[in-house]
mmCIF file of C-alpha atoms and ligand atoms in Angstrom:
data_model
loop_
_atom_site.group_PDB
_atom_site.id
_atom_site.type_symbol
_atom_site.label_atom_id
_atom_site.label_comp_id
_atom_site.label_asym_id
_atom_site.label_seq_id
_atom_site.Cartn_x
_atom_site.Cartn_y
_atom_site.Cartn_z
ATOM 1 C CA MET X 193 -2.254 99.107 252.081
ATOM 2 C CA LEU X 194 0.518 97.381 253.974
ATOM 3 C CA THR X 195 3.294 99.264 255.656
ATOM 4 C CA ARG X 196 6.189 96.926 255.677
ATOM 5 C CA PRO X 197 9.200 95.980 253.593
ATOM 6 C CA SER X 198 8.621 95.733 249.880
ATOM 7 C CA ASP X 199 7.465 92.739 247.867
ATOM 8 C CA ALA X 200 11.030 91.845 247.118
ATOM 9 C CA THR X 201 11.588 90.711 250.689
ATOM 10 C CA ALA X 202 8.286 88.853 251.106
ATOM 11 C CA THR X 203 8.987 85.147 251.025
ATOM 12 C CA ALA X 204 5.370 84.190 250.415
ATOM 13 C CA ARG X 205 2.667 86.053 248.547
ATOM 14 C CA LEU X 206 -0.962 85.468 247.695
ATOM 15 C CA ASP X 207 -2.298 86.798 244.405
ATOM 16 C CA ILE X 208 -6.064 87.041 244.188
ATOM 17 C CA ASP X 209 -7.338 87.062 240.637
ATOM 18 C CA LEU X 210 -10.457 89.226 240.612
ATOM 19 C CA SER X 211 -11.272 88.386 236.987
ATOM 20 C CA ALA X 212 -11.309 84.663 237.877
ATOM 21 C CA LEU X 213 -13.580 85.505 240.823
ATOM 22 C CA LEU X 214 -15.938 87.317 238.484
ATOM 23 C CA HIS X 215 -15.814 84.455 235.997
ATOM 24 C CA ASN X 216 -16.868 82.045 238.757
ATOM 25 C CA TYR X 217 -19.626 84.393 239.863
ATOM 26 C CA GLN X 218 -20.938 84.521 236.277
ATOM 27 C CA THR X 219 -20.749 80.718 236.001
ATOM 28 C CA LEU X 220 -22.839 80.409 239.158
ATOM 29 C CA ARG X 221 -25.273 83.044 237.915
ATOM 30 C CA GLN X 222 -25.836 81.102 234.724
ATOM 31 C CA ARG X 223 -26.490 77.963 236.725
ATOM 32 C CA ALA X 224 -28.828 79.778 239.112
ATOM 33 C CA GLY X 225 -31.202 80.770 236.304
ATOM 34 C CA THR X 226 -33.465 83.558 237.521
ATOM 35 C CA ALA X 227 -32.364 83.223 241.153
ATOM 36 C CA GLU X 228 -30.204 85.930 242.692
ATOM 37 C CA VAL X 229 -26.658 84.803 243.497
ATOM 38 C CA ALA X 230 -25.666 86.098 246.947
ATOM 39 C CA PRO X 231 -21.959 85.604 247.686
ATOM 40 C CA VAL X 232 -20.946 84.138 251.039
ATOM 41 C CA VAL X 233 -17.925 86.109 252.256
ATOM 42 C CA LYS X 234 -17.613 84.789 255.802
ATOM 43 C CA ALA X 235 -14.188 84.143 257.363
ATOM 44 C CA ASP X 236 -12.775 87.165 255.530
ATOM 45 C CA GLY X 237 -13.978 85.921 252.156
ATOM 46 C CA TYR X 238 -12.636 82.398 252.770
ATOM 47 C CA GLY X 239 -9.299 83.969 253.599
ATOM 48 C CA LEU X 240 -9.039 85.995 250.404
ATOM 49 C CA GLY X 241 -10.251 89.339 251.817
ATOM 50 C CA ALA X 242 -13.974 89.991 252.308
ATOM 51 C CA GLY X 243 -13.739 93.725 251.566
ATOM 52 C CA PRO X 244 -11.999 93.550 248.158
ATOM 53 C CA ILE X 245 -13.929 90.399 247.144
ATOM 54 C CA ALA X 246 -17.357 91.743 248.045
ATOM 55 C CA GLY X 247 -16.499 95.187 246.659
ATOM 56 C CA HIS X 248 -15.582 93.716 243.287
ATOM 57 C CA LEU X 249 -18.694 91.549 243.167
ATOM 58 C CA ALA X 250 -20.910 94.457 244.263
ATOM 59 C CA ARG X 251 -19.530 96.568 241.407
ATOM 60 C CA ASN X 252 -20.454 93.715 239.095
ATOM 61 C CA GLY X 253 -24.014 93.120 240.118
ATOM 62 C CA ALA X 254 -24.081 91.353 243.492
ATOM 63 C CA ARG X 255 -26.644 92.936 245.813
ATOM 64 C CA THR X 256 -26.757 90.545 248.798
ATOM 65 C CA PHE X 257 -23.939 89.058 250.887
ATOM 66 C CA PHE X 258 -23.657 86.604 253.762
ATOM 67 C CA VAL X 259 -21.152 86.628 256.625
ATOM 68 C CA ALA X 260 -20.985 84.377 259.696
ATOM 69 C CA ARG X 261 -20.064 86.667 262.587
ATOM 70 C CA LEU X 262 -21.650 89.950 263.562
ATOM 71 C CA SER X 263 -18.176 91.528 263.619
ATOM 72 C CA GLU X 264 -17.681 90.411 260.014
ATOM 73 C CA GLY X 265 -20.948 92.118 259.142
ATOM 74 C CA VAL X 266 -19.852 95.363 260.787
ATOM 75 C CA ASP X 267 -16.544 95.282 258.892
ATOM 76 C CA LEU X 268 -18.233 94.436 255.606
ATOM 77 C CA ARG X 269 -20.723 97.274 255.962
ATOM 78 C CA LYS X 270 -17.769 99.651 256.427
ATOM 79 C CA ALA X 271 -16.088 98.226 253.326
ATOM 80 C CA LEU X 272 -19.175 98.292 251.099
ATOM 81 C CA GLY X 273 -20.927 101.394 252.364
ATOM 82 C CA ALA X 274 -24.700 101.767 252.210
ATOM 83 C CA GLY X 275 -26.747 99.727 249.767
ATOM 84 C CA PRO X 276 -25.966 96.018 249.631
ATOM 85 C CA VAL X 277 -27.914 93.668 251.883
ATOM 86 C CA ILE X 278 -25.743 91.877 254.445
ATOM 87 C CA TYR X 279 -27.040 88.822 256.312
ATOM 88 C CA VAL X 280 -25.322 87.520 259.456
ATOM 89 C CA LEU X 281 -25.602 83.725 259.644
ATOM 90 C CA ASP X 282 -24.773 83.448 263.349
ATOM 91 C CA GLY X 283 -28.173 84.731 264.345
ATOM 92 C CA LEU X 284 -29.592 87.665 266.263
ATOM 93 C CA SER X 285 -27.674 88.836 269.301
ATOM 94 C CA ASP X 286 -28.011 92.555 270.079
ATOM 95 C CA PRO X 287 -30.658 94.037 267.738
ATOM 96 C CA SER X 288 -29.309 97.571 268.197
ATOM 97 C CA VAL X 289 -25.972 96.602 266.625
ATOM 98 C CA PHE X 290 -27.804 95.151 263.634
ATOM 99 C CA SER X 291 -29.818 98.360 263.225
ATOM 100 C CA ALA X 292 -26.805 100.601 263.677
ATOM 101 C CA HIS X 293 -24.941 98.900 260.818
ATOM 102 C CA ASP X 294 -27.946 98.028 258.672
ATOM 103 C CA LEU X 295 -27.357 94.279 258.992
ATOM 104 C CA ARG X 296 -29.937 91.528 258.722
ATOM 105 C CA PRO X 297 -29.879 88.632 261.170
ATOM 106 C CA VAL X 298 -30.486 85.058 260.114
ATOM 107 C CA ILE X 299 -32.799 83.855 262.872
ATOM 108 C CA ASN X 300 -31.820 80.368 264.002
ATOM 109 C CA THR X 301 -33.817 79.719 267.169
ATOM 110 C CA ALA X 302 -37.208 80.419 268.709
ATOM 111 C CA GLU X 303 -35.475 82.614 271.279
ATOM 112 C CA GLN X 304 -33.885 84.767 268.551
ATOM 113 C CA TYR X 305 -37.238 84.943 266.813
ATOM 114 C CA GLN X 306 -38.807 86.288 270.001
ATOM 115 C CA ARG X 307 -36.023 88.861 270.346
ATOM 116 C CA TRP X 308 -36.554 89.885 266.747
ATOM 117 C CA ILE X 309 -40.293 90.496 267.022
ATOM 118 C CA SER X 310 -39.978 92.307 270.325
ATOM 119 C CA ALA X 311 -36.983 94.510 269.405
ATOM 120 C CA PRO X 312 -37.731 98.243 269.493
ATOM 121 C CA ASP X 313 -36.339 98.670 265.959
ATOM 122 C CA THR X 314 -37.964 96.965 263.018
ATOM 123 C CA LEU X 315 -35.289 94.709 261.529
ATOM 124 C CA ALA X 316 -35.535 92.823 258.268
ATOM 125 C CA ALA X 317 -34.444 89.230 258.870
ATOM 126 C CA ALA X 318 -34.048 85.782 257.371
ATOM 127 C CA LEU X 319 -35.404 82.647 259.021
ATOM 128 C CA HIS X 320 -33.171 79.574 258.925
ATOM 129 C CA ILE X 321 -35.045 76.298 259.091
ATOM 130 C CA ASP X 322 -33.246 73.067 259.842
ATOM 131 C CA THR X 323 -34.047 70.368 257.303
ATOM 132 C CA GLY X 324 -31.522 67.823 258.502
ATOM 133 C CA MET X 325 -28.181 69.394 259.358
ATOM 134 C CA ASN X 326 -29.060 69.600 263.063
ATOM 135 C CA ARG X 327 -26.586 72.413 263.438
ATOM 136 C CA LEU X 328 -28.291 75.774 263.141
ATOM 137 C CA GLY X 329 -31.892 76.624 262.437
ATOM 138 C CA VAL X 330 -35.404 76.277 263.808
ATOM 139 C CA ARG X 331 -36.699 72.717 263.549
ATOM 140 C CA ALA X 332 -39.713 72.314 261.295
ATOM 141 C CA GLY X 333 -41.705 70.888 264.195
ATOM 142 C CA ASP X 334 -41.154 74.055 266.219
ATOM 143 C CA LEU X 335 -42.524 76.448 263.589
ATOM 144 C CA ASP X 336 -46.112 76.167 264.804
ATOM 145 C CA ALA X 337 -45.135 77.491 268.201
ATOM 146 C CA LEU X 338 -43.642 80.718 266.818
ATOM 147 C CA PRO X 339 -45.840 83.752 267.492
ATOM 148 C CA ALA X 340 -47.108 85.852 264.595
ATOM 149 C CA ARG X 341 -44.470 88.286 263.342
ATOM 150 C CA GLY X 342 -46.858 91.154 262.720
ATOM 151 C CA ARG X 343 -45.213 93.725 260.501
ATOM 152 C CA ARG X 344 -41.642 92.517 260.985
ATOM 153 C CA PRO X 345 -40.267 91.991 257.482
ATOM 154 C CA LEU X 346 -39.190 88.427 256.811
ATOM 155 C CA THR X 347 -37.048 88.815 253.685
ATOM 156 C CA LEU X 348 -35.767 85.231 253.294
ATOM 157 C CA VAL X 349 -36.584 81.682 254.352
ATOM 158 C CA MET X 350 -33.546 79.466 254.064
ATOM 159 C CA SER X 351 -32.134 76.061 254.822
ATOM 160 C CA HIS X 352 -28.719 74.503 254.289
ATOM 161 C CA LEU X 353 -27.729 71.341 252.422
ATOM 162 C CA VAL X 354 -26.059 68.572 254.403
ATOM 163 C CA CYS X 355 -24.518 66.855 251.359
ATOM 164 C CA GLY X 356 -24.461 69.606 248.741
ATOM 165 C CA ASP X 357 -21.002 68.408 247.711
ATOM 166 C CA GLU X 358 -22.237 64.856 247.035
ATOM 167 C CA PRO X 359 -24.405 64.909 243.917
ATOM 168 C CA ASN X 360 -25.686 61.347 244.403
ATOM 169 C CA SER X 361 -26.587 61.573 248.061
ATOM 170 C CA PRO X 362 -30.251 60.686 248.731
ATOM 171 C CA ILE X 363 -30.213 63.341 251.446
ATOM 172 C CA ASN X 364 -30.319 66.103 248.797
ATOM 173 C CA PRO X 365 -33.766 65.212 247.389
ATOM 174 C CA GLN X 366 -35.001 64.531 250.938
ATOM 175 C CA GLN X 367 -34.017 68.028 252.013
ATOM 176 C CA LEU X 368 -35.495 69.487 248.836
ATOM 177 C CA THR X 369 -38.836 67.866 249.640
ATOM 178 C CA ALA X 370 -38.699 68.967 253.259
ATOM 179 C CA PHE X 371 -37.822 72.531 252.244
ATOM 180 C CA ARG X 372 -40.671 72.668 249.709
ATOM 181 C CA GLN X 373 -43.146 71.692 252.399
ATOM 182 C CA ILE X 374 -41.827 74.286 254.805
ATOM 183 C CA ILE X 375 -41.890 77.211 252.423
ATOM 184 C CA GLU X 376 -45.587 76.701 251.790
ATOM 185 C CA ARG X 377 -46.031 78.272 255.205
ATOM 186 C CA PHE X 378 -44.302 81.450 254.022
ATOM 187 C CA PRO X 379 -46.099 82.575 250.884
ATOM 188 C CA GLY X 380 -44.405 85.477 249.131
ATOM 189 C CA VAL X 381 -41.176 85.235 251.146
ATOM 190 C CA PRO X 382 -38.035 84.681 248.995
ATOM 191 C CA ARG X 383 -36.495 81.229 249.456
ATOM 192 C CA SER X 384 -32.898 79.971 249.537
ATOM 193 C CA LEU X 385 -31.418 76.468 249.778
ATOM 194 C CA ALA X 386 -28.316 76.112 247.582
ATOM 195 C CA ASN X 387 -24.687 76.556 248.537
ATOM 196 C CA SER X 388 -22.027 76.149 245.801
ATOM 197 C CA GLY X 389 -22.772 72.450 245.354
ATOM 198 C CA GLY X 390 -26.492 73.196 245.080
ATOM 199 C CA HIS X 391 -25.839 75.028 241.775
ATOM 200 C CA PHE X 392 -24.706 71.714 240.331
ATOM 201 C CA LEU X 393 -27.577 69.551 241.617
ATOM 202 C CA GLY X 394 -30.148 70.844 239.154
ATOM 203 C CA PRO X 395 -32.391 73.875 238.667
ATOM 204 C CA ASP X 396 -34.846 72.745 241.377
ATOM 205 C CA TYR X 397 -32.348 73.723 244.039
ATOM 206 C CA ALA X 398 -31.986 77.377 243.039
ATOM 207 C CA PHE X 399 -35.300 78.820 244.351
ATOM 208 C CA ASP X 400 -35.055 82.635 244.613
ATOM 209 C CA LEU X 401 -31.553 83.123 245.971
ATOM 210 C CA THR X 402 -28.403 81.014 246.141
ATOM 211 C CA ARG X 403 -25.531 81.285 248.625
ATOM 212 C CA PRO X 404 -22.272 80.145 247.061
ATOM 213 C CA GLY X 405 -18.959 80.398 248.851
ATOM 214 C CA ILE X 406 -16.234 77.969 247.859
ATOM 215 C CA SER X 407 -16.884 77.895 244.118
ATOM 216 C CA LEU X 408 -16.547 81.661 243.892
ATOM 217 C CA TYR X 409 -13.057 81.169 245.298
ATOM 218 C CA GLY X 410 -11.988 78.369 242.969
ATOM 219 C CA GLY X 411 -13.056 75.246 244.832
ATOM 220 C CA GLY X 412 -14.954 72.703 242.783
ATOM 221 C CA PRO X 413 -18.523 72.159 244.000
ATOM 222 C CA PHE X 414 -17.910 68.473 244.711
ATOM 223 C CA GLY X 415 -14.374 68.742 246.079
ATOM 224 C CA LYS X 416 -12.941 68.301 242.584
ATOM 225 C CA THR X 417 -11.783 70.821 240.042
ATOM 226 C CA VAL X 418 -14.374 71.512 237.323
ATOM 227 C CA PRO X 419 -13.639 73.307 234.036
ATOM 228 C CA ASP X 420 -15.931 76.306 234.480
ATOM 229 C CA ILE X 421 -14.630 77.217 237.954
ATOM 230 C CA ARG X 422 -11.264 78.987 237.728
ATOM 231 C CA GLN X 423 -8.535 79.194 240.374
ATOM 232 C CA VAL X 424 -8.691 82.529 242.208
ATOM 233 C CA ALA X 425 -5.888 82.211 244.757
ATOM 234 C CA THR X 426 -2.276 81.802 243.730
ATOM 235 C CA LEU X 427 0.090 81.212 246.633
ATOM 236 C CA LYS X 428 3.772 81.439 245.824
ATOM 237 C CA ALA X 429 6.904 81.096 247.889
ATOM 238 C CA GLN X 430 10.442 82.218 247.235
ATOM 239 C CA VAL X 431 13.407 79.912 247.044
ATOM 240 C CA LEU X 432 15.657 80.959 249.939
ATOM 241 C CA GLN X 433 18.453 78.476 249.367
ATOM 242 C CA VAL X 434 19.248 75.745 246.871
ATOM 243 C CA GLY X 435 21.899 73.068 246.939
ATOM 244 C CA PRO X 436 22.895 69.422 246.534
ATOM 245 C CA ILE X 437 22.691 66.605 249.069
ATOM 246 C CA ASP X 438 24.224 63.145 248.861
ATOM 247 C CA ALA X 439 22.472 59.789 248.793
ATOM 248 C CA GLY X 440 21.650 58.753 252.358
ATOM 249 C CA GLU X 441 21.344 62.307 253.695
ATOM 250 C CA THR X 442 18.074 63.407 255.244
ATOM 251 C CA VAL X 443 16.000 66.600 254.955
ATOM 252 C CA GLY X 444 14.248 68.481 257.737
ATOM 253 C CA TYR X 445 13.054 67.716 261.273
ATOM 254 C CA GLY X 446 12.919 64.126 262.359
ATOM 255 C CA ALA X 447 15.003 63.003 259.378
ATOM 256 C CA SER X 448 11.767 61.649 257.915
ATOM 257 C CA PHE X 449 12.970 62.084 254.330
ATOM 258 C CA LYS X 450 16.076 60.247 253.184
ATOM 259 C CA ALA X 451 17.629 60.742 249.750
ATOM 260 C CA ARG X 452 17.992 57.529 247.765
ATOM 261 C CA ASN X 453 20.197 59.231 245.212
ATOM 262 C CA PRO X 454 22.129 62.470 245.103
ATOM 263 C CA MET X 455 19.632 65.264 244.679
ATOM 264 C CA TRP X 456 19.087 69.032 244.766
ATOM 265 C CA ILE X 457 16.918 70.594 247.420
ATOM 266 C CA ALA X 458 15.331 74.050 247.316
ATOM 267 C CA THR X 459 14.304 75.573 250.636
ATOM 268 C CA LEU X 460 11.077 77.592 250.294
ATOM 269 C CA GLY X 461 10.093 80.537 252.475
ATOM 270 C CA ILE X 462 6.716 79.161 253.457
ATOM 271 C CA GLY X 463 5.646 76.910 256.316
ATOM 272 C CA TYR X 464 2.733 75.979 258.495
ATOM 273 C CA ALA X 465 2.693 79.421 260.093
ATOM 274 C CA ASP X 466 1.852 80.757 256.628
ATOM 275 C CA GLY X 467 -1.060 78.344 256.388
ATOM 276 C CA LEU X 468 0.364 75.222 254.816
ATOM 277 C CA MET X 469 -1.075 72.147 256.460
ATOM 278 C CA ARG X 470 1.676 70.191 258.137
ATOM 279 C CA SER X 471 0.028 67.065 256.727
ATOM 280 C CA PHE X 472 0.849 68.413 253.236
ATOM 281 C CA GLY X 473 4.479 67.456 253.852
ATOM 282 C CA ALA X 474 3.968 63.759 253.199
ATOM 283 C CA TYR X 475 2.240 63.922 249.792
ATOM 284 C CA GLY X 476 2.673 67.602 248.950
ATOM 285 C CA PHE X 477 4.042 69.125 245.798
ATOM 286 C CA ALA X 478 4.903 72.489 244.306
ATOM 287 C CA THR X 479 5.309 73.733 240.759
ATOM 288 C CA VAL X 480 8.519 75.364 239.646
ATOM 289 C CA ASN X 481 9.189 76.459 236.062
ATOM 290 C CA GLY X 482 6.073 74.562 234.984
ATOM 291 C CA GLU X 483 7.163 71.292 236.603
ATOM 292 C CA ARG X 484 5.417 69.747 239.560
ATOM 293 C CA ARG X 485 7.816 68.343 242.139
ATOM 294 C CA HIS X 486 7.413 66.605 245.501
ATOM 295 C CA LEU X 487 8.125 68.253 248.815
ATOM 296 C CA ALA X 488 10.930 66.620 250.770
ATOM 297 C CA GLY X 489 10.686 66.169 254.527
ATOM 298 C CA ARG X 490 8.427 67.766 257.100
ATOM 299 C CA ILE X 491 6.912 71.199 256.752
ATOM 300 C CA SER X 492 8.278 73.442 259.463
ATOM 301 C CA MET X 493 6.950 76.707 260.818
ATOM 302 C CA ASP X 494 8.491 79.036 258.241
ATOM 303 C CA LEU X 495 10.032 76.699 255.690
ATOM 304 C CA CYS X 496 9.631 73.599 253.619
ATOM 305 C CA CYS X 497 11.881 71.822 251.143
ATOM 306 C CA LEU X 498 11.338 70.793 247.538
ATOM 307 C CA ASP X 499 13.078 68.237 245.356
ATOM 308 C CA VAL X 500 14.424 70.285 242.425
ATOM 309 C CA THR X 501 16.856 67.712 241.096
ATOM 310 C CA ASP X 502 17.775 68.440 237.444
ATOM 311 C CA LEU X 503 15.805 71.682 237.410
ATOM 312 C CA ASP X 504 17.240 75.111 236.772
ATOM 313 C CA VAL X 505 16.249 76.819 240.021
ATOM 314 C CA ALA X 506 17.905 79.798 241.705
ATOM 315 C CA VAL X 507 17.544 81.704 244.954
ATOM 316 C CA GLY X 508 14.698 84.209 244.602
ATOM 317 C CA ASP X 509 12.695 82.123 242.131
ATOM 318 C CA LEU X 510 9.002 81.845 242.916
ATOM 319 C CA VAL X 511 7.435 78.434 243.362
ATOM 320 C CA GLU X 512 3.691 77.868 243.100
ATOM 321 C CA ILE X 513 2.038 76.156 246.066
ATOM 322 C CA LEU X 514 -1.564 76.935 245.089
ATOM 323 C CA GLY X 515 -2.908 78.260 241.802
ATOM 324 C CA PRO X 516 -3.621 77.258 238.202
ATOM 325 C CA ALA X 517 -0.895 74.581 238.286
ATOM 326 C CA GLN X 518 -1.853 73.479 241.796
ATOM 327 C CA PRO X 519 -5.665 73.626 242.097
ATOM 328 C CA VAL X 520 -6.940 74.111 245.628
ATOM 329 C CA ASP X 521 -8.861 70.829 245.574
ATOM 330 C CA GLU X 522 -5.713 68.866 244.706
ATOM 331 C CA VAL X 523 -3.708 70.587 247.428
ATOM 332 C CA ALA X 524 -6.553 69.891 249.870
ATOM 333 C CA HIS X 525 -6.637 66.239 248.919
ATOM 334 C CA ALA X 526 -2.879 65.914 249.413
ATOM 335 C CA SER X 527 -3.291 67.598 252.818
ATOM 336 C CA SER X 528 -6.125 65.261 253.919
ATOM 337 C CA THR X 529 -8.549 68.143 254.115
ATOM 338 C CA ILE X 530 -10.972 70.225 252.029
ATOM 339 C CA SER X 531 -10.439 73.334 249.914
ATOM 340 C CA TYR X 532 -12.231 75.479 252.510
ATOM 341 C CA GLU X 533 -9.627 74.757 255.146
ATOM 342 C CA ILE X 534 -6.734 75.345 252.747
ATOM 343 C CA LEU X 535 -8.016 78.825 251.830
ATOM 344 C CA THR X 536 -9.111 79.955 255.288
ATOM 345 C CA ARG X 537 -5.801 78.967 256.843
ATOM 346 C CA ILE X 538 -3.624 81.192 254.673
ATOM 347 C CA ALA X 539 -2.075 83.330 257.378
ATOM 348 C CA PRO X 540 -2.315 87.103 257.733
ATOM 349 C CA ARG X 541 1.461 87.385 257.375
ATOM 350 C CA VAL X 542 1.185 86.335 253.721
ATOM 351 C CA GLU X 543 0.851 89.491 251.635
ATOM 352 C CA ARG X 544 -2.380 89.697 249.618
ATOM 353 C CA HIS X 545 -2.227 91.238 246.149
ATOM 354 C CA TYR X 546 -5.327 91.830 244.042
ATOM 355 C CA ILE X 547 -4.669 91.402 240.356
HETATM 356 C C1 LIG Q 238 -20.785 78.622 254.418
HETATM 357 C C2 LIG Q 238 -22.215 78.591 254.013
HETATM 358 C C3 LIG Q 238 -22.589 78.660 252.665
HETATM 359 C C4 LIG Q 238 -21.593 78.584 251.533
HETATM 360 O O1 LIG Q 238 -21.239 77.235 251.342
HETATM 361 P P1 LIG Q 238 -20.213 76.768 250.188
HETATM 362 O O2 LIG Q 238 -20.210 75.294 250.339
HETATM 363 O O3 LIG Q 238 -18.909 77.402 250.491
HETATM 364 O O4 LIG Q 238 -20.766 77.229 248.890
HETATM 365 C C5 LIG Q 238 -23.938 78.770 252.370
HETATM 366 N N1 LIG Q 238 -24.879 78.774 253.361
HETATM 367 C C6 LIG Q 238 -24.560 78.668 254.675
HETATM 368 C C7 LIG Q 238 -25.620 78.668 255.691
HETATM 369 C C8 LIG Q 238 -23.218 78.563 255.040
HETATM 370 O O5 LIG Q 238 -22.905 78.429 256.334
#
């Protein structure tokens, strides 16, 4: 797939565990009951590769996928070939592009709705109704003004949870009630409300189709690791150099880290240009030979440093930054962000391997 120097020279690599992906998909399917589970593979499958991810899930029963951008839809159709349903969350722009690639728009505004019903080609589409996010979607109060859709096939009515990752938020039941009222206007049309978190809020949230993203990829539904969601992405970096420093010496730019005692420092071939958050430097950690150790000093563009005092570490050893020993939610927390940002920031220059 990649034409460049061999694995041996790659200083950072990303292993994507397709059996863990499938395990997570099955977990979500069990939780969804009779509802169809439709993977969200926007942003290149949350950074893990939309084509290989969706291909593997399609071979194992997934029939419907969601992307954000139209260009992502075009690429995904190429990767999957004919058959699976692909919805584009961004809405309806040029209907002819949707027809040409057999993509379904998610209609977000009255203007898009008008374009949809007056397009020369008959396009199947979803209608996104805003129940509180105030981001995308037609407001409930504007539904009455929409003209009749005639024979245009509406294949999904959907809304999106504001606080799906907060199981105790009162906004969840409020949105559930609002969504139930809205769907009464669309008898016979399949309904969808739940993202990953929605699978863990109770069976009422499943409706006919769910749209999980992050939990397929190893993120816990509530920003915390849960036992039945496995880590999918393992990010490892090579040790490029290892050596001792004396007490009082500093590590990295700005001399922000100062050794209190003599210590050993391993320099890792991964930095913020590979997708590490620079904010991970302060509280970050990495796992080497089964031991979790703190990073030392600032993360730089291509490198960061790890305290490996008293460990048997050599140049060329691989250190885990993300993976079973370093769950994505913990790394996100230490980086002051969320799992989504950690995964989608892993840079293209990091080699992807599907295992
Ligand atoms: C991104 C997205 C999802 C998936 O959300 P997760 O929290 O990753 O499960 C579902 N629906 C919509 C509309 C989205 O934008």
